[in-house]
Coordinates of C-alpha atoms and ligand atoms in Angstrom, one line a residue:
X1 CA 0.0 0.0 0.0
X2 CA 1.4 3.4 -0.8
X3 CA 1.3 6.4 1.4
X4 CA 0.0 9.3 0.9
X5 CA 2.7 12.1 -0.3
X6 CA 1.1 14.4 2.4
X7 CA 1.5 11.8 5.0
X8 CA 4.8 10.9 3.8
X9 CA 6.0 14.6 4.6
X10 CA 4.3 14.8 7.6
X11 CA 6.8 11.7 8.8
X12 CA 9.5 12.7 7.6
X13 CA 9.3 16.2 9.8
X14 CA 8.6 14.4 12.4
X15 CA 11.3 12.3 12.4
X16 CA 13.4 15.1 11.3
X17 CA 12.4 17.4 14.6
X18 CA 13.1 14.3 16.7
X19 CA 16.4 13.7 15.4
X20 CA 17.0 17.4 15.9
X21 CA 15.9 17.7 19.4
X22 CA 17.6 14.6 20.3
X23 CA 21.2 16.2 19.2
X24 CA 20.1 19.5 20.8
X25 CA 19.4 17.6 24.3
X26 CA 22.5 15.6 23.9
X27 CA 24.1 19.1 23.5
X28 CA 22.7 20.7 26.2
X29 CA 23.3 17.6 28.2
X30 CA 27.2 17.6 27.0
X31 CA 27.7 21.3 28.1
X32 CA 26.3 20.7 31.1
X33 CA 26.2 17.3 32.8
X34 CA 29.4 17.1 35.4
X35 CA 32.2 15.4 33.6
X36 CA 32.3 12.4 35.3
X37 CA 28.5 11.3 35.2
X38 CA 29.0 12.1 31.6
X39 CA 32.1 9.6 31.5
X40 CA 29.6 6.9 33.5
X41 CA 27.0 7.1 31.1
X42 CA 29.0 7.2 27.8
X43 CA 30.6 3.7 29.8
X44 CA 27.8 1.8 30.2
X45 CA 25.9 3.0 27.0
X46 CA 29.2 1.1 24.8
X47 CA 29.0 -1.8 27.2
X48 CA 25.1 -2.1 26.5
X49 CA 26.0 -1.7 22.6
X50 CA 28.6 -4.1 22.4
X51 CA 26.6 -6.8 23.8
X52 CA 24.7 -6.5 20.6
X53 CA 27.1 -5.1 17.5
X54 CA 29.4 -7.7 15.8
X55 CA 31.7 -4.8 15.4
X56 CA 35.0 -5.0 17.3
X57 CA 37.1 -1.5 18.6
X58 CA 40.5 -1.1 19.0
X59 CA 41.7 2.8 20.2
X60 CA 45.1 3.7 19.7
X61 CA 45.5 6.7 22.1
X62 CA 48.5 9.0 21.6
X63 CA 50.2 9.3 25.3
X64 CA 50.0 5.9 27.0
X65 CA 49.9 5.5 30.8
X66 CA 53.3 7.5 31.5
X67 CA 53.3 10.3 29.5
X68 CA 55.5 11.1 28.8
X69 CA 56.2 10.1 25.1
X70 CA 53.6 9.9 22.4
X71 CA 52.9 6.2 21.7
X72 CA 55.0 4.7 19.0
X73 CA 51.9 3.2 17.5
X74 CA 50.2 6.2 17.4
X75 CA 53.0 7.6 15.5
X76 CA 52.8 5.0 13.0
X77 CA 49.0 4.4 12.5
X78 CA 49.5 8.6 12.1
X79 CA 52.0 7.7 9.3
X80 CA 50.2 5.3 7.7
X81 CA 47.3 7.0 7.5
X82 CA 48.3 10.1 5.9
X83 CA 49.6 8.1 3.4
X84 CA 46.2 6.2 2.6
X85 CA 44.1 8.5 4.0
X86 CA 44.6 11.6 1.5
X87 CA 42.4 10.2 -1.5
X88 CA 39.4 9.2 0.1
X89 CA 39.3 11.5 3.6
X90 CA 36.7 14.4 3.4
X91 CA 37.9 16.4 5.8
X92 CA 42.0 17.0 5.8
X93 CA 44.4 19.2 7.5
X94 CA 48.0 20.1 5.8
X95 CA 51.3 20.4 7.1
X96 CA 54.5 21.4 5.7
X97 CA 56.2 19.0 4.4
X98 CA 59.8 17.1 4.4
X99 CA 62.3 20.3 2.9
X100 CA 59.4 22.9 3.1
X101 CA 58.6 22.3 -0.5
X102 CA 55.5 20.9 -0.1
X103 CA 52.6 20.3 2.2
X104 CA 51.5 16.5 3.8
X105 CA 48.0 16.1 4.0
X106 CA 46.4 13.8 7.0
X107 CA 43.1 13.1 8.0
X108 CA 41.3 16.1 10.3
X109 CA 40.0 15.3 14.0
X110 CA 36.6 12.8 13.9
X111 CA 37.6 12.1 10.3
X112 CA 36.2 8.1 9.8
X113 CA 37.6 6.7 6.3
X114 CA 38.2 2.9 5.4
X115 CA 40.6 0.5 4.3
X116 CA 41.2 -3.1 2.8
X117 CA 43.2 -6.0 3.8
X118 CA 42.6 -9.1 2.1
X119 CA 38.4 -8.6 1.0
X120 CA 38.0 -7.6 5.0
X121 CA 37.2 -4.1 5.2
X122 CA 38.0 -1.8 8.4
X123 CA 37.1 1.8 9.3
X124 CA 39.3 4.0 11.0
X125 CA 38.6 7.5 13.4
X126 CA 40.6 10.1 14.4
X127 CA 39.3 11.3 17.8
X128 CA 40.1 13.4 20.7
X129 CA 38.6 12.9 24.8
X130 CA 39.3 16.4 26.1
X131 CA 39.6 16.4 29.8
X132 CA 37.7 19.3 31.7
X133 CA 39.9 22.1 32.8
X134 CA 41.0 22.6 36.6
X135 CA 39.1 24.1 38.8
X136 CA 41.8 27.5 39.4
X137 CA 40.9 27.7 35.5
X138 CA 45.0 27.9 35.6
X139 CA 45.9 24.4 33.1
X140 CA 43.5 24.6 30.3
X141 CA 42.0 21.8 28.9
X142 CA 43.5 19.0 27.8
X143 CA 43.0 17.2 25.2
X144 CA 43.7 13.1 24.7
X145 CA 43.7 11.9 20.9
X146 CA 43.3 8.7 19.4
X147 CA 42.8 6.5 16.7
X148 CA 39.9 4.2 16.6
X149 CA 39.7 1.2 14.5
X150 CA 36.4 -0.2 13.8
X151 CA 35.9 -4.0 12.3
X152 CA 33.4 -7.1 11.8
X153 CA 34.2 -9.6 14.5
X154 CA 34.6 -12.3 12.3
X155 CA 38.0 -10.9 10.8
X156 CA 39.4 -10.6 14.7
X157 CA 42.4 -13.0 13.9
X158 CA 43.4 -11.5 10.9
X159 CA 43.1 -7.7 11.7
X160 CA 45.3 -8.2 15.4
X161 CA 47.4 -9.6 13.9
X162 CA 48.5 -9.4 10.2
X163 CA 46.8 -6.0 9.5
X164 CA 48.4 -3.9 12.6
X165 CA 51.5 -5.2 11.3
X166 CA 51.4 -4.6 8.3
X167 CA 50.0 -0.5 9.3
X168 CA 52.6 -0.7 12.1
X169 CA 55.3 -1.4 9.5
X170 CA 54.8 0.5 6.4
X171 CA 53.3 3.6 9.2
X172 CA 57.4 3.5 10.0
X173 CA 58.7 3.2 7.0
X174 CA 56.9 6.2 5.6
X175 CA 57.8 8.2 8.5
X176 CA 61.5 7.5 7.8
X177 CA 60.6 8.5 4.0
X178 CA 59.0 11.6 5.0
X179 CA 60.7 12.7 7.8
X180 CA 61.6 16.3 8.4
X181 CA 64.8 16.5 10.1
X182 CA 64.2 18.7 12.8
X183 CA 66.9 21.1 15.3
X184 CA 65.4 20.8 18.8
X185 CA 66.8 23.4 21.4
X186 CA 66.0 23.7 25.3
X187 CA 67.3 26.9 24.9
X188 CA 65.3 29.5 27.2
X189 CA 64.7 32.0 24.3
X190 CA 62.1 29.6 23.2
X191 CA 60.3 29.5 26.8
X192 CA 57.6 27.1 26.8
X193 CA 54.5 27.2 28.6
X194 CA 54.3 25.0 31.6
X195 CA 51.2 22.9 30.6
X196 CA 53.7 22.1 27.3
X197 CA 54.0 18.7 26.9
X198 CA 57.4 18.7 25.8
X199 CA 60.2 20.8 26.7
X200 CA 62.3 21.0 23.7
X201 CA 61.3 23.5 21.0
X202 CA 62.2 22.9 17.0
X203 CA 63.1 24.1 13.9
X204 CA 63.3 22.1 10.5
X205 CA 67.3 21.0 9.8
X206 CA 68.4 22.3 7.4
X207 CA 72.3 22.4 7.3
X208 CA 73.7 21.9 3.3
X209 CA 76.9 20.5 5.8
X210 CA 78.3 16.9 4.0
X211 CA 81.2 14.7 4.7
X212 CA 82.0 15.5 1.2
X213 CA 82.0 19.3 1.4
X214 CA 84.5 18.7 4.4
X215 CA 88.1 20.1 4.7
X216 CA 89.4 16.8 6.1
X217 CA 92.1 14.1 6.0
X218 CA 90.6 11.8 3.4
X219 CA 91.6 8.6 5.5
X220 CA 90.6 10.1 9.1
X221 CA 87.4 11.2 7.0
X222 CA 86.5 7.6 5.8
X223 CA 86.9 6.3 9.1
X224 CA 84.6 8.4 10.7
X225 CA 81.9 7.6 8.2
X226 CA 82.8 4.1 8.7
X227 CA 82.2 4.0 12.1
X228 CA 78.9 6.2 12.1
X229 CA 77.5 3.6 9.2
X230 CA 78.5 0.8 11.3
X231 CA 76.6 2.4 14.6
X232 CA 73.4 2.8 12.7
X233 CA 73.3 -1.1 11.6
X234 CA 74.5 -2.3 14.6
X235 CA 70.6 -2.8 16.6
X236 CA 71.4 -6.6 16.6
X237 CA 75.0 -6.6 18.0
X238 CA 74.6 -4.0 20.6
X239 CA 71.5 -6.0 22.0
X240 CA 73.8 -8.9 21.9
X241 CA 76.5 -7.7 23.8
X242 CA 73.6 -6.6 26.4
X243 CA 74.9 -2.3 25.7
X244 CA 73.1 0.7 25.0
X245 CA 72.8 1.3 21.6
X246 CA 74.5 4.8 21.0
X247 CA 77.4 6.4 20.8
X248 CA 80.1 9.1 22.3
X249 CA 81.9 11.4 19.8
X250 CA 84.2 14.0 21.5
X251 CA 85.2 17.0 18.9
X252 CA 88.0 19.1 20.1
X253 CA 90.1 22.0 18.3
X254 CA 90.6 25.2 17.9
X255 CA 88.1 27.3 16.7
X256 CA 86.7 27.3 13.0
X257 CA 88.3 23.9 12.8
X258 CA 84.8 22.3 11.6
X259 CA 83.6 20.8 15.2
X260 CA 80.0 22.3 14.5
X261 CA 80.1 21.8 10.6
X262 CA 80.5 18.0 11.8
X263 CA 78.0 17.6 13.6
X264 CA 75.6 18.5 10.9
X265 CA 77.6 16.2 8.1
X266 CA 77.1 13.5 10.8
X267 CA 73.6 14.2 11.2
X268 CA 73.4 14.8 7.1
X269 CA 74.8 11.2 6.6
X270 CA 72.8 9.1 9.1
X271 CA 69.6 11.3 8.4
X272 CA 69.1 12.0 12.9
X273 CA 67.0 14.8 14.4
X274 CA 70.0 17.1 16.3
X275 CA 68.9 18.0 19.6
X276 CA 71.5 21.1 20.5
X277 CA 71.5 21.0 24.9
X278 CA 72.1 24.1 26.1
X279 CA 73.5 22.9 29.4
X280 CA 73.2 26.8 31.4
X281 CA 69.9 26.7 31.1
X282 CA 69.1 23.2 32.7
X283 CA 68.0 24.3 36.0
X284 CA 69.1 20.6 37.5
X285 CA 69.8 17.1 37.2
X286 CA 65.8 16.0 37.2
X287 CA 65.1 18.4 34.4
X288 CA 68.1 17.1 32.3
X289 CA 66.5 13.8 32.6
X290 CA 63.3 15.3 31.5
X291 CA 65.1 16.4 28.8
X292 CA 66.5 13.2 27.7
X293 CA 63.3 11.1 28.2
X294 CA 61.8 13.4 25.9
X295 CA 64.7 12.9 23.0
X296 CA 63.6 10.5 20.1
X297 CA 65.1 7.4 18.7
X298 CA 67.8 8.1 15.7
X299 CA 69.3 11.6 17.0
X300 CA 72.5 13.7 18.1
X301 CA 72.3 14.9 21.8
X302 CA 75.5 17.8 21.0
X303 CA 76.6 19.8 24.1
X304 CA 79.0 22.0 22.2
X305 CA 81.9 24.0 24.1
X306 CA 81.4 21.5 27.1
X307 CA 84.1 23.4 28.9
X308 CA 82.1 26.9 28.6
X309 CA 79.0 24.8 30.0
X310 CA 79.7 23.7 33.4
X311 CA 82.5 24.4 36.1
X312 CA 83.6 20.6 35.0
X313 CA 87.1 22.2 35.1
X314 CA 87.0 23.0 39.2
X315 CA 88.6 20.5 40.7
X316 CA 91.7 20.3 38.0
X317 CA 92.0 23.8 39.4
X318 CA 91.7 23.4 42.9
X319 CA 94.8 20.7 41.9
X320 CA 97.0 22.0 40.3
X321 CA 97.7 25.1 42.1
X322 CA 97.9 28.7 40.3
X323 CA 101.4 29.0 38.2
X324 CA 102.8 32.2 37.1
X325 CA 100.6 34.4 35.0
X326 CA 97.5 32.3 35.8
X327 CA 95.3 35.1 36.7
X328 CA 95.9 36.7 33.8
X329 CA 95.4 33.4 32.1
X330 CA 92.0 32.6 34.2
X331 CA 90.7 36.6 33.1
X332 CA 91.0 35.5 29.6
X333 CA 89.4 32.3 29.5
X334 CA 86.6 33.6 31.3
X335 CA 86.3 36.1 28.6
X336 CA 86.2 33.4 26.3
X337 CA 83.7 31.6 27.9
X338 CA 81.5 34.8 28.0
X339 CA 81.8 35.1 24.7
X340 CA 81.0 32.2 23.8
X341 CA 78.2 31.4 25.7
X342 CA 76.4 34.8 24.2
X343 CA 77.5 34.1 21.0
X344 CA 76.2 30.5 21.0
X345 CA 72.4 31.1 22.6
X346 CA 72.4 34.9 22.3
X347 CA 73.3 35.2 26.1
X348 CA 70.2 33.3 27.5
X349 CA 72.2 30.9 29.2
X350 CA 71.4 32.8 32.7
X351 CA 74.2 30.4 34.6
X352 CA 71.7 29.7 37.0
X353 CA 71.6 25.6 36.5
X354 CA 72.5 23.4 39.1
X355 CA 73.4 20.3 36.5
X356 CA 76.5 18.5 38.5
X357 CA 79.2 16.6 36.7
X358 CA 77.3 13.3 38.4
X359 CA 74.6 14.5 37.4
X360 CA 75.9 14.9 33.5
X361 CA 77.6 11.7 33.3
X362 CA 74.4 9.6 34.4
X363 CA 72.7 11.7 31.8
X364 CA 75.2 10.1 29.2
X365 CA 75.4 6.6 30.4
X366 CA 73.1 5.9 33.5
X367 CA 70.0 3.9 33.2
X368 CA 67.6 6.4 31.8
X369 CA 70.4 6.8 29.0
X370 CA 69.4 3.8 27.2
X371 CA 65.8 4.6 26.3
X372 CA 64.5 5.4 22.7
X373 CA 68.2 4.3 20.8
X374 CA 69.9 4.7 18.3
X375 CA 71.5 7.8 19.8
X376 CA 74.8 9.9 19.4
X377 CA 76.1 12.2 21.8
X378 CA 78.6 14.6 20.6
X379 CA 80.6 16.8 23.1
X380 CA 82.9 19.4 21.5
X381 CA 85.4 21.4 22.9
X382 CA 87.7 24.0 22.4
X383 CA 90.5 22.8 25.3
X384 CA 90.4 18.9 25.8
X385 CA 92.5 19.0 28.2
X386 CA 90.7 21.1 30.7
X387 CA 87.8 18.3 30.7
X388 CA 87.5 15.8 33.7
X389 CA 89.1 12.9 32.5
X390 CA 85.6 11.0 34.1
X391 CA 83.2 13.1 31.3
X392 CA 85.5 11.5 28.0
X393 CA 86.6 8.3 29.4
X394 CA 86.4 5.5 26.4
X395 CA 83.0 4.1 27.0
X396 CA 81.3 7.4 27.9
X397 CA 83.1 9.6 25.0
X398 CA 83.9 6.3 22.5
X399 CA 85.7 8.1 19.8
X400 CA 87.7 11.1 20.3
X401 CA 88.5 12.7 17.1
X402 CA 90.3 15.8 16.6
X403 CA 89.9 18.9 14.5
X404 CA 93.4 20.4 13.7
X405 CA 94.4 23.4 11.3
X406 CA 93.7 23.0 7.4
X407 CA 95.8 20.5 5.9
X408 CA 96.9 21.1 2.0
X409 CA 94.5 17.9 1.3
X410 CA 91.8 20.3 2.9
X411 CA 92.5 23.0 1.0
X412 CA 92.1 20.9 -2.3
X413 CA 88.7 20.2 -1.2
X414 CA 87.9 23.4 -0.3
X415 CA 89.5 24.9 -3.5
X416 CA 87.1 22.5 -5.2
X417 CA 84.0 23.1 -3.4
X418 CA 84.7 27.3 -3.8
X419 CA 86.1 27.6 -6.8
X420 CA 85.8 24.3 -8.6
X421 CA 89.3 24.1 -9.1
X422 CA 90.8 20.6 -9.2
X423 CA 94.6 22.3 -9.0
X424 CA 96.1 25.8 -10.4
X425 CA 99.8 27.1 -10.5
X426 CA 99.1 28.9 -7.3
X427 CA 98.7 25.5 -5.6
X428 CA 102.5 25.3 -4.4
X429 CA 103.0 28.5 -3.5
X430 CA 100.1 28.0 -1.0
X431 CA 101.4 24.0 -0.5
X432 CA 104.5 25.6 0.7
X433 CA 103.2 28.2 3.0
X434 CA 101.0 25.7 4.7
X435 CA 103.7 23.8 5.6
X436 CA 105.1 26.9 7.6
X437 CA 101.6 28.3 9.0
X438 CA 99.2 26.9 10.6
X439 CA 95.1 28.4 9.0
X440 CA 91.6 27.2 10.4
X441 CA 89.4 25.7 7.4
X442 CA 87.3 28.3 8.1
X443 CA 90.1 31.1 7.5
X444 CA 90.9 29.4 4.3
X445 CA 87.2 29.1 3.7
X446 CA 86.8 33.0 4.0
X447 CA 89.9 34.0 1.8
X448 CA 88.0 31.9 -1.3
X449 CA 85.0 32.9 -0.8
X450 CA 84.6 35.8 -4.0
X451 CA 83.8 38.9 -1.9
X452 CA 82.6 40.7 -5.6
X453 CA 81.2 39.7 -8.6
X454 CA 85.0 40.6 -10.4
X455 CA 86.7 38.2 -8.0
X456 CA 87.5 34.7 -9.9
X457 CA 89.4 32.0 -8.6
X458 CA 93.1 32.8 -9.1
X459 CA 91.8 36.7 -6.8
X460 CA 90.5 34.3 -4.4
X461 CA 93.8 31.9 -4.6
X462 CA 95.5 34.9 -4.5
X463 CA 93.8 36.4 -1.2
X464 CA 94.6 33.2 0.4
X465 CA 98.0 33.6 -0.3
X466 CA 98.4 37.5 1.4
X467 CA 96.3 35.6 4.2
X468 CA 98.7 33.0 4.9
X469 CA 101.8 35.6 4.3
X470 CA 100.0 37.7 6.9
X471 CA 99.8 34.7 9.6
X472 CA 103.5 34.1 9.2
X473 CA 105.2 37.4 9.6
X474 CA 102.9 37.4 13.1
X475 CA 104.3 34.4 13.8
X476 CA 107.8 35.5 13.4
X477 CA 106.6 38.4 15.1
X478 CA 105.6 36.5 18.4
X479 CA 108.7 34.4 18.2
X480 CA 110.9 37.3 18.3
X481 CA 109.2 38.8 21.2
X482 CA 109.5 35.7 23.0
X483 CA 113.0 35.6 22.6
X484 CA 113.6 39.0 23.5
X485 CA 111.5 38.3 26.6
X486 CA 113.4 34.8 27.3
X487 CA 116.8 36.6 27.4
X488 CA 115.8 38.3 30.7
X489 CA 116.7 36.3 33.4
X490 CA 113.5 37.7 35.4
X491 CA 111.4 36.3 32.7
X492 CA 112.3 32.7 32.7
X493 CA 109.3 31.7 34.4
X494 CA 106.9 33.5 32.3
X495 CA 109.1 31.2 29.8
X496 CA 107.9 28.2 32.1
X497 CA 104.0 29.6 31.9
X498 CA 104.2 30.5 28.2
X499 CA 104.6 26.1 27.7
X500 CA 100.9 26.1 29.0
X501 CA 99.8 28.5 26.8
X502 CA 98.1 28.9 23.3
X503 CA 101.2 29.0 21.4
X504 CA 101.8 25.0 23.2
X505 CA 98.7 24.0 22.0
X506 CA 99.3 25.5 18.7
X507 CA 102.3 23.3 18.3
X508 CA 100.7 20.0 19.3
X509 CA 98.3 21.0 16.5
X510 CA 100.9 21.2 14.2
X511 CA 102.2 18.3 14.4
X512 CA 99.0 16.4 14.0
X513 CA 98.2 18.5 10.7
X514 CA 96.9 16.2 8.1
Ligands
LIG1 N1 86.8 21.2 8.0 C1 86.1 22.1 7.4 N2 85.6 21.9 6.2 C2 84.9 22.7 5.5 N3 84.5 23.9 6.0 C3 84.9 24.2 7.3 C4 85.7 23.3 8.0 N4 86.0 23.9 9.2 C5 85.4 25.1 9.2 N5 84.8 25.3 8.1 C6 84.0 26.5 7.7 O1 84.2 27.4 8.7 C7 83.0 27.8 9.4 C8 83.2 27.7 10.9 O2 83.3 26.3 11.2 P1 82.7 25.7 12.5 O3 81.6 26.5 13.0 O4 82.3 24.3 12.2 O5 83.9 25.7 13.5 P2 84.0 25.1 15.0 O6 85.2 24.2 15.0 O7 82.7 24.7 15.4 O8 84.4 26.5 15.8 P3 84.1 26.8 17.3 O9 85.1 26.1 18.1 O10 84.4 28.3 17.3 O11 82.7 26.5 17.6 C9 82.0 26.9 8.8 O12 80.8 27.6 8.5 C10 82.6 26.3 7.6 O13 82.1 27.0 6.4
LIG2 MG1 81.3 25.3 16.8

């Protein structure tokens, strides 16, 4: 029997005012009902449902019962959704992409879109619970997300097993695709808010830096690529040998020797997220831990001038007594340390932090160390020898690799990199004064770098050349005072003190010169 077309429209406005005021009672309710009793009714309503739907639920949530790092499911479900996700989701949101050059789009918050895995279909949600806000109205709300997948009971087996899997493994694999490298700082120029859940702040990476571009010892150079390739395969063997699996680089030499330029090669070559610690502004030991529970899998932990960082130096001092011209020794270096410090974090470092050599060296290999993985930590230093011997110890600081003066093989790549020169007439002229004068890469770097658009390569060549002439008649220059100071018999201990100083080191350089 057919129905009238009036009656027909009379239902349908019926049902249509019902629906409505059922959503706008359900609102009202939502807005208003306490939390809690909310919570207990939404409870019992699903355990009344699921006695009845074949359908089976599985939530994903993104912080798990600590907190304190988002699930690594959640992570890859994320991945793997975006990636399968895009062509059929209604409702997206975009994010900037891996290089900036172009944008990633996942599915938005209560989002529901489907997917097949062998002819059994499954429907997954993006959702949120948000929490109420405390009652000083201080902590806003906070908000829980998580995925929810939805399937027929009959496929239970499969979808536990095979299909996570299978989401779980491609979800990683397209994060490593797709990763954006990022620079995480602690630095307290970037303060966070305290209801933050993390406490590092980022940028994207984006350092051109290579092992290739690098003014370096071609066999010293292969070994340390050698030995980062083999850290990053190594999962199986350091679980075997029952170790942490990461690694300690120590970088020391003067400045502009490439310590920082390292880094990023290092973090270039093994693709790692570089988490820069600004050690001043830990306020103590429980927030560096913080700090390092919050650090992901596959990074560089870099604490760069080390000895600018902490008093790690105190007790050597308290040691060894004061020598002649010390204080005016001790004046300088703490110029250089104040320099440095502003020049590295744009003096925000405050000084304030109560971080204790203990407390540093469980940081690098005490029990909370060997969460997440596949971790470097890089230390560098201008003055190796004013660290505790405990901090760089083999085993703590495995490889200790030096950065000396520019070597004439570093000038060839430089000369290549700058001026794509592959050699030039000039080239033993400068070979020669090399030998005699010790340059920084980045001094060299700077004399071939074209300072106008007239300046070609043998200007540049040429520049490097007055550069290196320059260097040497100050180094005669300081050798002659010295002797003229060494001939007074009142000066021999300044003599003595002048062993200790920059010129000593300058010398030990030398001889290590590629
Ligand atoms: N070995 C190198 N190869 C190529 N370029 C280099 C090298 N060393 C230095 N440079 C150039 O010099 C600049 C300064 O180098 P870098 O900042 O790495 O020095 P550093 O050793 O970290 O100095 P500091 O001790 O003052 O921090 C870099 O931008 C880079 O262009
Ligand atoms: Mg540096």
């Amino acid at each position: 029997m057919e129905m009238a077309p009036s009656t027909m429209a009379e239902m349908w406005t019926k049902m249509g005012s019902t629906i409505a005021s059922f959503m706008f009672i359900w609102a009202i309710f939502r807005q208003y009902c306490p939390y809690e009793l909310r919570r207990y009714i939404e409870k019992y309503t699903h355990t009344i449902t699921g006695y009845f739907s074949p359908y089976i639920k599985i939530s994903i949530h993104e912080f798990t019962g600590d907190r304190l790092k988002r699930s690594e499911a959640y992570v890859a479900v994320e991945a793997y959704l975006s990636a399968n996700s895009s062509k059929t989701a209604r409702r997206l949101k975009a994010e900037m992409g891996k290089d900036s050059t172009n944008l990633v789009l996942s599915m938005d918050e209560y989002e529901k879109v489907s997917d097949e895995f062998r002819g059994a279909k499954v429907w997954w949600v993006a959702s949120k619970v948000v929490s109420p806000s405390r009652p000083m109205g201080y902590y806003p709300e906070q908000e829980k997300r998580y995925y929810r997948l939805t399937f027929h009971k009959r496929y239970r087996e499969m979808i536990t097993g095979a299909y996570l899997e299978h989401v779980v493994k491609e979800g990683k694999e397209i994060r490593v695709r797709n990763r954006q490298r990022k620079l995480y700082t602690n630095s307290p120029g970037y303060k966070w808010p305290s209801y933050k859940q993390t406490m590092w702040s980022h940028i994207v990476f984006e350092h051109p830096a290579t092992f290739e571009t690098m003014a370096l010892e071609p066999s010293k150079k292969k070994e340390i690529i050698e030995d980062l390739v083999t850290f990053s395969q190594s999962k199986e063997f350091y679980s075997r040998i029952g170790k942490a699996w990461k690694r300690g680089y120590l970088l020391y030499g003067p400045p502009g020797t490439g310590k920082s330029t390292m880094i990023a090669a290092m973090a270039n070559l093994l693709s790692y997220d570089v988490y820069d610690l600004e050690l001043t502004a830990v306020k103590d030991n429980t927030e560096l831990r913080k700090l390092l529970i919050e650090t992901t899998s596959k990074s560089i932990i870099v604490i760069e001038d080390i000895d600018c960082s902490l008093d790690l130096t105190g007790q050597r001092k308290k040691k060894g007594g004061k020598a002649m011209g010390d204080e005016e020794k001790e004046k300088m270096e703490k110029e250089r340390r104040e320099a440095k410090e502003e020049s590295n974090h744009g003096g925000g470092g405050g000084g304030s932090s109560k971080v204790t050599l203990s407390g540093l060296l469980n940081f690098i290999d005490g029990l909370w160390s060997a969460c997440g993985g596949e971790r470097l930590i890089v230390f560098t230093t201008n003055y190796v020898e004013k660290l505790d011997p405990a901090l760089i110890r083999r085993g703590r600081m495995d490889k200790h690799i030096e950065l000396s003066y520019c070597s004439f093989e570093g000038f060839k790549v430089l000369a290549k990199n700058y001026l794509r020169l592959e050699t030039h007439p000039l080239f033993d002229t400068i070979e020669g004064l090399m030998k005699e004068v010790d340059i920084t890469p980045a001094d060299v770097a700077e004399s071939l770098m074209p300072k106008s658009p007239l300046d070609d390569a043998e200007r540049c060549l040429r520049s490097l050349i007055q550069a290196l002439e320059e260097a040497k008649a100050e180094d005669a220059k300081k050798v002659a005072e010295q002797e003229d100071m060494s001939s007074k018999p009142i000066e021999d201990h300044g003599g003595a003190a002048a062993t200790e100083d920059g010129v000593q080191h300058h010398e030990n350089s030398v001889s290590e010169k590629a």
